[in-house]
């Protein structure tokens, strides 16, 4: 099917600010609460949110095979289950409805009134009910940095790392959208030089700059998905901050991997940008040496040129960018991750979320965590008022941003912005 929604020359009758992440070529999907306290599935052009439930009721998706209530639900799971052909029909139709040359909705004031919302009239929700969440560890630079610090700089990568996209099963119950504050976790840690652990608030709370992809129902139990087919089952992507407590992590992670150091919170940007919208930004993944086993080999360009950055805002300082990275640095691409995840027959469902792993670049200003940026706190980040940050302090807000850009169009993800609060139930510090 021709992806007419991606036409870079199309203009919308809805105004789009310069450098907006959401031109008419994006057409992401999300779930929001309207000014009338109704939950609906929607999309966004510029700073206007569009109620797809209302559009459907008014007949704008006529001829597309959709159930009547598909956009009146509080998650995108059923729509995602409808499959790639339906996603494309709907995206193409939305592009057509909002094209500046289409006067139908543009000139219907009554319809516009129930379909369009200003962003400050809505509240974004989690876009999917996440059944299962998996986190990979697919940036070679990140795995090398963490291996150097936690174990041994001479054997930073464990022997399996170059042969498979290493991952672990995470916890979907604690994934929240942008805007929801996060509490500093309590837990066990082993102080430097001590032989027995202590209990208390984590002292080393960190962000992890990641992206995540959202799948549709991909297979039956027992059935693997090939690298060739994998992208047909990927609906889209979001920014993903995999909040981490490094001191808890260091004490607990052997032998089964991270547990409570990771599952207290992860936050995502609320608009799912479809893989289709990212099509113009395909790039090669890094060359893999050694050549992986046949089931992990792939053809074509399977990565995407997505610029990423992280800002920190504190009680005393305005937002300041502390790192810039790019999704294209990922050693293992999403197709390889999904093929590996299902090679044993593991079933993948609609709304499952797969984190990339922290995305670090090759230079010190492109690392995807405070752990790496400050090298365990040895080189603190200097804030604009002269104060220092080794890790994240109570009251700090971490914001992830991401976008793709060529000379015609910019497709972005908005942001995942969340504040760190003191431990649950504790009094606020002065
Ligand atoms: Mn992670």
CSV table of C-alpha atoms and ligand atoms in Angstrom, one decimal:
chain,number,residue,atom,x,y,z
A,1,UNK,CA,0.0,0.0,0.0
A,2,UNK,CA,1.3,3.4,-0.9
A,3,UNK,CA,2.0,5.5,2.2
A,4,UNK,CA,0.4,8.7,1.1
A,5,UNK,CA,0.6,10.0,4.7
A,6,UNK,CA,4.3,10.3,4.3
A,7,UNK,CA,4.1,12.8,1.3
A,8,UNK,CA,6.7,15.4,2.4
A,9,UNK,CA,5.0,18.1,0.4
A,10,UNK,CA,1.6,17.8,2.1
A,11,UNK,CA,0.5,20.8,4.2
A,12,UNK,CA,-2.3,20.7,6.8
A,13,UNK,CA,-5.0,23.3,7.4
A,14,UNK,CA,-4.1,23.0,11.0
A,15,UNK,CA,-1.2,25.3,11.7
A,16,UNK,CA,2.1,23.7,12.7
A,17,UNK,CA,4.8,25.7,14.5
A,18,UNK,CA,8.2,25.7,12.9
A,19,UNK,CA,10.3,22.8,14.2
A,20,UNK,CA,7.2,21.0,15.6
A,21,UNK,CA,7.7,17.3,16.2
A,22,UNK,CA,4.2,16.8,14.9
A,23,UNK,CA,3.7,17.9,11.3
A,24,UNK,CA,1.0,16.2,9.2
A,25,UNK,CA,3.6,13.6,8.1
A,26,UNK,CA,3.9,12.3,11.7
A,27,UNK,CA,0.3,11.2,12.7
A,28,UNK,CA,1.2,9.4,15.9
A,29,UNK,CA,-1.3,7.6,18.1
A,30,UNK,CA,-2.1,8.2,21.7
A,31,UNK,CA,-4.8,8.1,24.4
A,32,UNK,CA,-6.1,11.1,26.1
A,33,UNK,CA,-8.7,12.4,28.6
A,34,UNK,CA,-10.7,15.3,27.0
A,35,UNK,CA,-12.1,18.5,28.6
A,36,UNK,CA,-15.3,16.6,29.1
A,37,UNK,CA,-13.5,13.8,31.1
A,38,UNK,CA,-14.0,11.3,28.2
A,39,UNK,CA,-11.1,9.0,27.4
A,40,UNK,CA,-10.4,8.6,23.7
A,41,UNK,CA,-7.9,7.5,21.2
A,42,UNK,CA,-6.4,10.4,19.2
A,43,UNK,CA,-3.6,11.8,17.1
A,44,UNK,CA,-1.9,15.2,17.0
A,45,UNK,CA,-1.0,17.8,14.4
A,46,UNK,CA,1.1,20.7,15.6
A,47,UNK,CA,-0.3,21.6,19.0
A,48,UNK,CA,-3.8,20.3,18.2
A,49,UNK,CA,-5.1,17.0,19.5
A,50,UNK,CA,-7.5,15.1,17.3
A,51,UNK,CA,-10.3,12.9,18.8
A,52,UNK,CA,-10.3,9.8,16.5
A,53,UNK,CA,-13.4,8.4,18.3
A,54,UNK,CA,-15.4,11.5,17.4
A,55,UNK,CA,-14.1,11.5,13.8
A,56,UNK,CA,-15.1,7.8,13.4
A,57,UNK,CA,-18.6,8.5,14.8
A,58,UNK,CA,-19.0,11.3,12.3
A,59,UNK,CA,-18.2,8.9,9.5
A,60,UNK,CA,-14.8,10.1,8.4
A,61,UNK,CA,-13.4,6.5,8.4
A,62,UNK,CA,-16.2,5.1,6.2
A,63,UNK,CA,-15.0,2.3,4.0
A,64,UNK,CA,-12.2,1.3,6.3
A,65,UNK,CA,-13.0,-2.0,8.1
A,66,UNK,CA,-13.0,-0.8,11.8
A,67,UNK,CA,-15.4,-1.8,14.6
A,68,UNK,CA,-17.6,1.1,15.8
A,69,UNK,CA,-15.9,1.4,19.2
A,70,UNK,CA,-12.3,0.9,18.0
A,71,UNK,CA,-11.3,4.5,19.0
A,72,UNK,CA,-13.6,4.8,22.0
A,73,UNK,CA,-11.4,2.6,24.1
A,74,UNK,CA,-8.9,3.5,26.8
A,75,UNK,CA,-6.0,1.7,25.1
A,76,UNK,CA,-4.7,1.2,21.6
A,77,UNK,CA,-4.3,-2.6,22.0
A,78,UNK,CA,-7.3,-3.5,19.8
A,79,UNK,CA,-6.4,-1.1,17.1
A,80,UNK,CA,-2.9,-2.3,17.1
A,81,UNK,CA,-4.3,-5.9,16.8
A,82,UNK,CA,-6.0,-4.9,13.6
A,83,UNK,CA,-2.6,-5.1,11.9
A,84,UNK,CA,-0.4,-3.1,9.7
A,85,UNK,CA,-2.8,-2.8,6.7
A,86,UNK,CA,-5.4,-1.1,8.9
A,87,UNK,CA,-2.8,1.2,10.6
A,88,UNK,CA,-1.8,2.3,7.1
A,89,UNK,CA,-5.4,2.9,5.9
A,90,UNK,CA,-6.1,5.0,8.9
A,91,UNK,CA,-2.9,7.1,8.8
A,92,UNK,CA,-3.5,7.7,5.1
A,93,UNK,CA,-7.1,8.8,5.7
A,94,UNK,CA,-6.1,11.1,8.6
A,95,UNK,CA,-3.5,12.7,6.3
A,96,UNK,CA,-6.3,13.2,3.7
A,97,UNK,CA,-8.8,14.7,6.1
A,98,UNK,CA,-6.4,17.3,7.4
A,99,UNK,CA,-4.8,18.1,4.0
A,100,UNK,CA,-5.2,21.8,3.2
A,101,UNK,CA,-6.9,21.0,0.0
A,102,UNK,CA,-9.6,18.9,1.7
A,103,UNK,CA,-12.5,21.3,2.8
A,104,UNK,CA,-14.9,18.8,4.3
A,105,UNK,CA,-13.9,19.0,8.0
A,106,UNK,CA,-12.0,22.2,7.5
A,107,UNK,CA,-15.3,24.0,6.6
A,108,UNK,CA,-17.6,22.1,9.1
A,109,UNK,CA,-17.5,24.2,12.3
A,110,UNK,CA,-19.7,21.8,14.3
A,111,UNK,CA,-17.6,18.8,13.5
A,112,UNK,CA,-14.4,20.7,14.2
A,113,UNK,CA,-15.7,21.7,17.6
A,114,UNK,CA,-16.1,18.0,18.8
A,115,UNK,CA,-13.0,16.7,17.1
A,116,UNK,CA,-10.2,19.2,17.9
A,117,UNK,CA,-8.7,20.1,21.2
A,118,UNK,CA,-5.9,22.4,22.4
A,119,UNK,CA,-3.2,20.5,24.2
A,120,UNK,CA,-3.9,22.2,27.5
A,121,UNK,CA,-7.5,20.8,27.4
A,122,UNK,CA,-6.3,17.2,27.4
A,123,UNK,CA,-4.4,14.9,29.6
A,124,UNK,CA,-2.2,12.2,28.0
A,125,UNK,CA,-2.6,8.6,29.3
A,126,UNK,CA,-0.5,5.5,28.8
A,127,UNK,CA,-1.2,4.6,25.1
A,128,UNK,CA,-1.3,0.8,25.6
A,129,UNK,CA,-2.0,-1.7,28.3
A,130,UNK,CA,1.4,-3.2,28.4
A,131,UNK,CA,1.1,-6.9,28.9
A,132,UNK,CA,4.8,-7.7,29.0
A,133,UNK,CA,7.8,-5.4,29.0
A,134,UNK,CA,11.3,-6.6,28.0
A,135,UNK,CA,14.5,-4.5,28.2
A,136,UNK,CA,17.4,-5.2,26.0
A,137,UNK,CA,21.1,-4.1,26.5
A,138,UNK,CA,21.9,-3.5,22.9
A,139,UNK,CA,24.3,-0.5,22.8
A,140,UNK,CA,27.9,-1.7,22.6
A,141,UNK,CA,29.2,1.5,24.1
A,142,UNK,CA,26.9,1.3,27.1
A,143,UNK,CA,27.6,-2.3,27.8
A,144,UNK,CA,31.3,-1.7,27.5
A,145,UNK,CA,31.1,1.3,29.9
A,146,UNK,CA,29.0,-0.5,32.5
A,147,UNK,CA,31.1,-3.7,32.2
A,148,UNK,CA,34.2,-1.6,32.8
A,149,UNK,CA,32.8,0.1,35.9
A,150,UNK,CA,30.9,-2.9,37.5
A,151,UNK,CA,33.4,-5.6,36.6
A,152,UNK,CA,36.7,-5.4,34.6
A,153,UNK,CA,37.8,-2.9,31.9
A,154,UNK,CA,39.7,-5.6,30.2
A,155,UNK,CA,36.7,-7.9,29.9
A,156,UNK,CA,34.0,-5.3,29.8
A,157,UNK,CA,31.8,-7.3,27.4
A,158,UNK,CA,30.8,-10.7,28.6
A,159,UNK,CA,31.4,-13.6,26.1
A,160,UNK,CA,27.8,-13.8,24.9
A,161,UNK,CA,27.3,-10.1,24.2
A,162,UNK,CA,28.5,-10.0,20.6
A,163,UNK,CA,26.5,-13.1,19.7
A,164,UNK,CA,23.0,-12.2,20.9
A,165,UNK,CA,20.9,-9.2,21.9
A,166,UNK,CA,21.0,-9.7,25.7
A,167,UNK,CA,17.8,-8.8,27.5
A,168,UNK,CA,15.7,-9.4,30.6
A,169,UNK,CA,12.0,-9.4,31.4
A,170,UNK,CA,11.0,-6.2,33.2
A,171,UNK,CA,7.8,-5.1,35.0
A,172,UNK,CA,5.0,-3.4,33.1
A,173,UNK,CA,3.1,-2.3,36.2
A,174,UNK,CA,5.5,0.6,36.9
A,175,UNK,CA,5.6,2.1,33.4
A,176,UNK,CA,4.1,5.6,33.5
A,177,UNK,CA,3.6,8.4,30.9
A,178,UNK,CA,5.5,11.7,30.8
A,179,UNK,CA,4.4,14.0,33.6
A,180,UNK,CA,3.9,11.5,36.4
A,181,UNK,CA,6.5,12.0,39.2
A,182,UNK,CA,8.6,9.2,40.5
A,183,UNK,CA,9.6,8.3,44.0
A,184,UNK,CA,13.2,7.6,45.0
A,185,UNK,CA,13.2,3.9,45.8
A,186,UNK,CA,14.2,2.3,49.1
A,187,UNK,CA,16.3,-0.8,49.1
A,188,UNK,CA,19.4,-2.8,50.1
A,189,UNK,CA,22.8,-1.7,49.2
A,190,UNK,CA,26.3,-2.8,50.1
A,191,UNK,CA,28.4,0.3,51.2
A,192,UNK,CA,32.0,0.5,49.9
A,193,UNK,CA,34.2,-1.9,51.9
A,194,UNK,CA,31.3,-3.3,54.0
A,195,UNK,CA,30.5,-7.0,54.3
A,196,UNK,CA,26.8,-6.7,55.2
A,197,UNK,CA,24.2,-4.6,53.4
A,198,UNK,CA,22.3,-1.6,54.8
A,199,UNK,CA,18.7,-0.5,54.1
A,200,UNK,CA,17.7,3.0,53.0
A,201,UNK,CA,16.9,5.3,50.2
A,202,UNK,CA,18.9,4.7,47.0
A,203,UNK,CA,21.7,7.3,46.9
A,204,UNK,CA,22.5,6.7,43.2
A,205,UNK,CA,19.3,7.2,41.2
A,206,UNK,CA,19.9,7.5,37.5
A,207,UNK,CA,18.1,7.8,34.2
A,208,UNK,CA,18.6,5.5,31.2
A,209,UNK,CA,18.2,7.1,27.7
A,210,UNK,CA,16.3,4.5,25.8
A,211,UNK,CA,13.6,4.0,23.1
A,212,UNK,CA,11.0,1.3,23.1
A,213,UNK,CA,9.0,-0.4,20.4
A,214,UNK,CA,5.4,-1.6,20.7
A,215,UNK,CA,4.4,-4.8,19.0
A,216,UNK,CA,1.2,-6.3,17.6
A,217,UNK,CA,0.1,-9.9,18.0
A,218,UNK,CA,3.0,-11.5,16.2
A,219,UNK,CA,3.0,-15.2,16.6
A,220,UNK,CA,1.6,-18.3,18.1
A,221,UNK,CA,3.2,-20.0,21.1
A,222,UNK,CA,6.1,-21.9,19.6
A,223,UNK,CA,6.4,-19.9,16.4
A,224,UNK,CA,9.6,-17.8,15.8
A,225,UNK,CA,9.5,-14.5,13.9
A,226,UNK,CA,12.3,-14.0,11.3
A,227,UNK,CA,14.3,-10.8,11.1
A,228,UNK,CA,12.8,-10.4,7.6
A,229,UNK,CA,9.2,-10.3,9.0
A,230,UNK,CA,9.9,-8.6,12.3
A,231,UNK,CA,9.1,-5.0,11.3
A,232,UNK,CA,5.6,-6.0,10.1
A,233,UNK,CA,4.8,-6.6,13.8
A,234,UNK,CA,6.2,-3.4,15.1
A,235,UNK,CA,3.5,-0.7,15.5
A,236,UNK,CA,5.7,2.2,16.6
A,237,UNK,CA,8.2,3.7,19.0
A,238,UNK,CA,8.3,5.9,22.1
A,239,UNK,CA,11.0,7.6,24.2
A,240,UNK,CA,11.8,5.4,27.2
A,241,UNK,CA,13.5,6.4,30.5
A,242,UNK,CA,14.4,3.3,32.4
A,243,UNK,CA,14.9,4.8,35.8
A,244,UNK,CA,17.6,2.9,37.7
A,245,UNK,CA,19.1,2.7,41.2
A,246,UNK,CA,22.8,2.0,40.6
A,247,UNK,CA,23.6,1.1,44.3
A,248,UNK,CA,20.8,-1.3,44.5
A,249,UNK,CA,21.6,-2.7,41.1
A,250,UNK,CA,25.3,-3.3,42.0
A,251,UNK,CA,24.4,-5.4,45.1
A,252,UNK,CA,21.5,-7.4,43.7
A,253,UNK,CA,22.3,-8.1,40.0
A,254,UNK,CA,24.4,-11.3,40.3
A,255,UNK,CA,23.4,-13.9,39.2
A,256,UNK,CA,19.9,-13.2,37.8
A,257,UNK,CA,20.2,-9.6,36.6
A,258,UNK,CA,18.5,-6.4,37.7
A,259,UNK,CA,15.4,-6.6,39.8
A,260,UNK,CA,14.3,-3.9,42.2
A,261,UNK,CA,16.9,-1.5,40.9
A,262,UNK,CA,14.9,-1.2,37.7
A,263,UNK,CA,11.3,-2.0,38.4
A,264,UNK,CA,10.3,1.0,40.5
A,265,UNK,CA,9.7,3.1,37.5
A,266,UNK,CA,10.1,3.6,33.8
A,267,UNK,CA,8.6,6.5,31.9
A,268,UNK,CA,7.6,6.9,28.3
A,269,UNK,CA,6.6,9.7,25.8
A,270,UNK,CA,2.8,9.3,25.4
A,271,UNK,CA,2.5,9.5,21.5
A,272,UNK,CA,3.5,6.4,19.7
A,273,UNK,CA,5.2,7.3,16.4
A,274,UNK,CA,4.6,4.6,13.9
A,275,UNK,CA,7.4,2.8,12.2
A,276,UNK,CA,5.7,3.9,8.9
A,277,UNK,CA,6.3,7.6,9.8
A,278,UNK,CA,10.0,6.8,10.5
A,279,UNK,CA,10.4,5.2,7.0
A,280,UNK,CA,12.3,8.2,5.4
A,281,UNK,CA,14.9,8.0,8.2
A,282,UNK,CA,16.2,4.5,7.8
A,283,UNK,CA,20.0,4.0,8.2
A,284,UNK,CA,22.4,1.1,8.4
A,285,UNK,CA,23.1,-0.4,11.8
A,286,UNK,CA,26.7,-0.7,12.9
A,287,UNK,CA,28.7,-3.5,11.2
A,288,UNK,CA,28.6,-6.6,13.3
A,289,UNK,CA,31.8,-8.6,14.0
A,290,UNK,CA,31.7,-11.5,14.5
A,291,UNK,CA,28.9,-12.2,12.0
A,292,UNK,CA,25.9,-13.4,14.1
A,293,UNK,CA,24.2,-16.8,13.8
A,294,UNK,CA,21.9,-17.1,10.7
A,295,UNK,CA,18.7,-16.5,12.6
A,296,UNK,CA,20.1,-13.0,13.6
A,297,UNK,CA,21.3,-12.1,10.2
A,298,UNK,CA,19.3,-9.5,8.2
A,299,UNK,CA,19.1,-7.6,4.9
A,300,UNK,CA,18.6,-3.9,4.4
A,301,UNK,CA,18.6,-0.9,6.5
A,302,UNK,CA,17.0,-1.8,9.8
A,303,UNK,CA,18.0,1.2,12.0
A,304,UNK,CA,16.7,4.8,12.2
A,305,UNK,CA,18.5,8.1,12.5
A,306,UNK,CA,16.8,9.5,15.6
A,307,UNK,CA,18.5,12.3,17.4
A,308,UNK,CA,18.1,12.0,21.2
A,309,UNK,CA,18.9,14.3,24.1
A,310,UNK,CA,18.4,14.5,27.8
A,311,UNK,CA,17.8,17.7,29.8
A,312,UNK,CA,18.0,18.1,33.6
A,313,UNK,CA,16.1,20.8,35.4
A,314,UNK,CA,16.7,21.4,39.2
A,315,UNK,CA,15.0,23.5,41.9
A,316,UNK,CA,17.6,26.2,41.2
A,317,UNK,CA,18.5,25.8,37.5
A,318,UNK,CA,16.6,25.9,34.2
A,319,UNK,CA,16.6,22.9,31.9
A,320,UNK,CA,20.1,22.2,30.5
A,321,UNK,CA,21.1,19.5,28.0
A,322,UNK,CA,23.5,17.0,29.5
A,323,UNK,CA,23.8,14.5,26.7
A,324,UNK,CA,23.1,14.0,23.0
A,325,UNK,CA,22.9,10.6,21.4
A,326,UNK,CA,21.3,8.8,18.5
A,327,UNK,CA,19.3,5.6,18.1
A,328,UNK,CA,21.4,4.6,15.1
A,329,UNK,CA,24.2,3.7,17.5
A,330,UNK,CA,22.4,0.5,18.6
A,331,UNK,CA,24.5,-2.5,17.8
A,332,UNK,CA,21.5,-4.9,17.7
A,333,UNK,CA,18.5,-3.5,15.8
A,334,UNK,CA,14.8,-4.0,16.6
A,335,UNK,CA,14.4,-6.8,14.0
A,336,UNK,CA,17.2,-8.8,15.5
A,337,UNK,CA,15.8,-8.2,19.0
A,338,UNK,CA,12.3,-9.4,18.0
A,339,UNK,CA,13.7,-12.4,16.1
A,340,UNK,CA,15.9,-13.3,19.2
A,341,UNK,CA,13.0,-12.8,21.6
A,342,UNK,CA,10.8,-15.3,19.7
A,343,UNK,CA,13.4,-17.8,18.4
A,344,UNK,CA,12.5,-20.1,21.3
A,345,UNK,CA,8.8,-19.7,20.5
A,346,UNK,CA,8.0,-17.1,23.1
A,347,UNK,CA,4.7,-15.4,22.3
A,348,UNK,CA,4.5,-11.7,21.7
A,349,UNK,CA,1.2,-9.8,22.1
A,350,UNK,CA,-0.4,-6.6,21.1
A,351,UNK,CA,0.8,-3.8,23.3
A,352,UNK,CA,4.0,-5.5,24.5
A,353,UNK,CA,6.9,-3.1,25.0
A,354,UNK,CA,10.5,-3.7,24.2
A,355,UNK,CA,13.2,-1.3,25.5
A,356,UNK,CA,16.3,-0.8,23.5
A,357,UNK,CA,18.7,-0.6,26.4
A,358,UNK,CA,20.6,2.6,27.2
A,359,UNK,CA,21.7,4.3,24.0
A,360,UNK,CA,25.2,5.6,24.5
A,361,UNK,CA,27.3,7.1,21.6
A,362,UNK,CA,31.0,6.8,21.2
A,363,UNK,CA,32.0,10.2,22.9
A,364,UNK,CA,31.8,11.2,26.5
A,365,UNK,CA,29.1,13.8,25.8
A,366,UNK,CA,26.8,11.2,24.2
A,367,UNK,CA,26.5,8.7,27.0
A,368,UNK,CA,23.0,7.7,28.0
A,369,UNK,CA,23.1,7.7,31.8
A,370,UNK,CA,24.6,9.7,34.7
A,371,UNK,CA,26.6,6.6,35.6
A,372,UNK,CA,28.5,6.9,32.4
A,373,UNK,CA,28.4,10.8,32.0
A,374,UNK,CA,29.9,11.3,35.5
A,375,UNK,CA,31.8,8.0,35.4
A,376,UNK,CA,30.4,6.7,38.7
A,377,UNK,CA,30.4,10.2,40.1
A,378,UNK,CA,34.1,10.8,39.5
A,379,UNK,CA,33.5,13.7,37.0
A,380,UNK,CA,30.3,15.5,38.2
A,381,UNK,CA,28.2,17.5,35.8
A,382,UNK,CA,28.4,21.2,36.5
A,383,UNK,CA,25.0,23.0,36.5
A,384,UNK,CA,24.4,26.6,35.4
A,385,UNK,CA,24.5,27.9,39.0
A,386,UNK,CA,27.9,26.2,39.6
A,387,UNK,CA,26.4,23.3,41.6
A,388,UNK,CA,27.2,19.7,40.8
A,389,UNK,CA,25.3,16.6,39.9
A,390,UNK,CA,26.7,13.1,40.2
A,391,UNK,CA,23.3,11.4,40.1
A,392,UNK,CA,19.8,12.6,40.3
A,393,UNK,CA,18.6,14.5,43.3
A,394,UNK,CA,15.1,14.9,44.8
A,395,UNK,CA,13.3,17.7,42.9
A,396,UNK,CA,15.2,17.2,39.7
A,397,UNK,CA,13.3,16.8,36.4
A,398,UNK,CA,14.7,14.6,33.7
A,399,UNK,CA,13.4,15.1,30.1
A,400,UNK,CA,14.1,12.9,27.2
A,401,UNK,CA,13.6,14.3,23.7
A,402,UNK,CA,13.9,12.7,20.2
A,403,UNK,CA,13.4,13.6,16.6
A,404,UNK,CA,14.3,12.7,13.0
A,405,UNK,CA,15.0,15.4,10.4
A,406,UNK,CA,15.8,15.7,6.7
A,407,UNK,CA,15.6,18.7,4.4
A,408,UNK,CA,11.8,18.3,4.0
A,409,UNK,CA,10.4,17.1,7.2
A,410,UNK,CA,10.9,16.7,11.0
A,411,UNK,CA,9.3,13.8,12.8
A,412,UNK,CA,9.6,13.9,16.5
A,413,UNK,CA,8.5,12.1,19.7
A,414,UNK,CA,7.7,15.0,22.0
A,415,UNK,CA,9.1,14.3,25.4
A,416,UNK,CA,9.2,12.0,28.4
A,417,UNK,CA,9.6,14.4,31.3
A,418,UNK,CA,9.4,13.2,34.9
A,419,UNK,CA,10.4,14.6,38.3
A,420,UNK,CA,12.1,12.6,41.0
A,421,UNK,CA,10.4,13.0,44.4
A,422,UNK,CA,11.7,11.9,47.9
A,423,UNK,CA,10.9,8.3,49.0
A,424,UNK,CA,7.2,7.6,49.3
A,425,UNK,CA,5.7,8.9,52.5
A,426,UNK,CA,8.8,10.9,53.6
A,427,UNK,CA,8.6,14.5,54.5
A,428,UNK,CA,9.8,16.9,51.8
A,429,UNK,CA,13.3,18.3,52.4
A,430,UNK,CA,13.6,22.0,52.9
B,1,LIG,MN1,17.5,-0.3,30.8
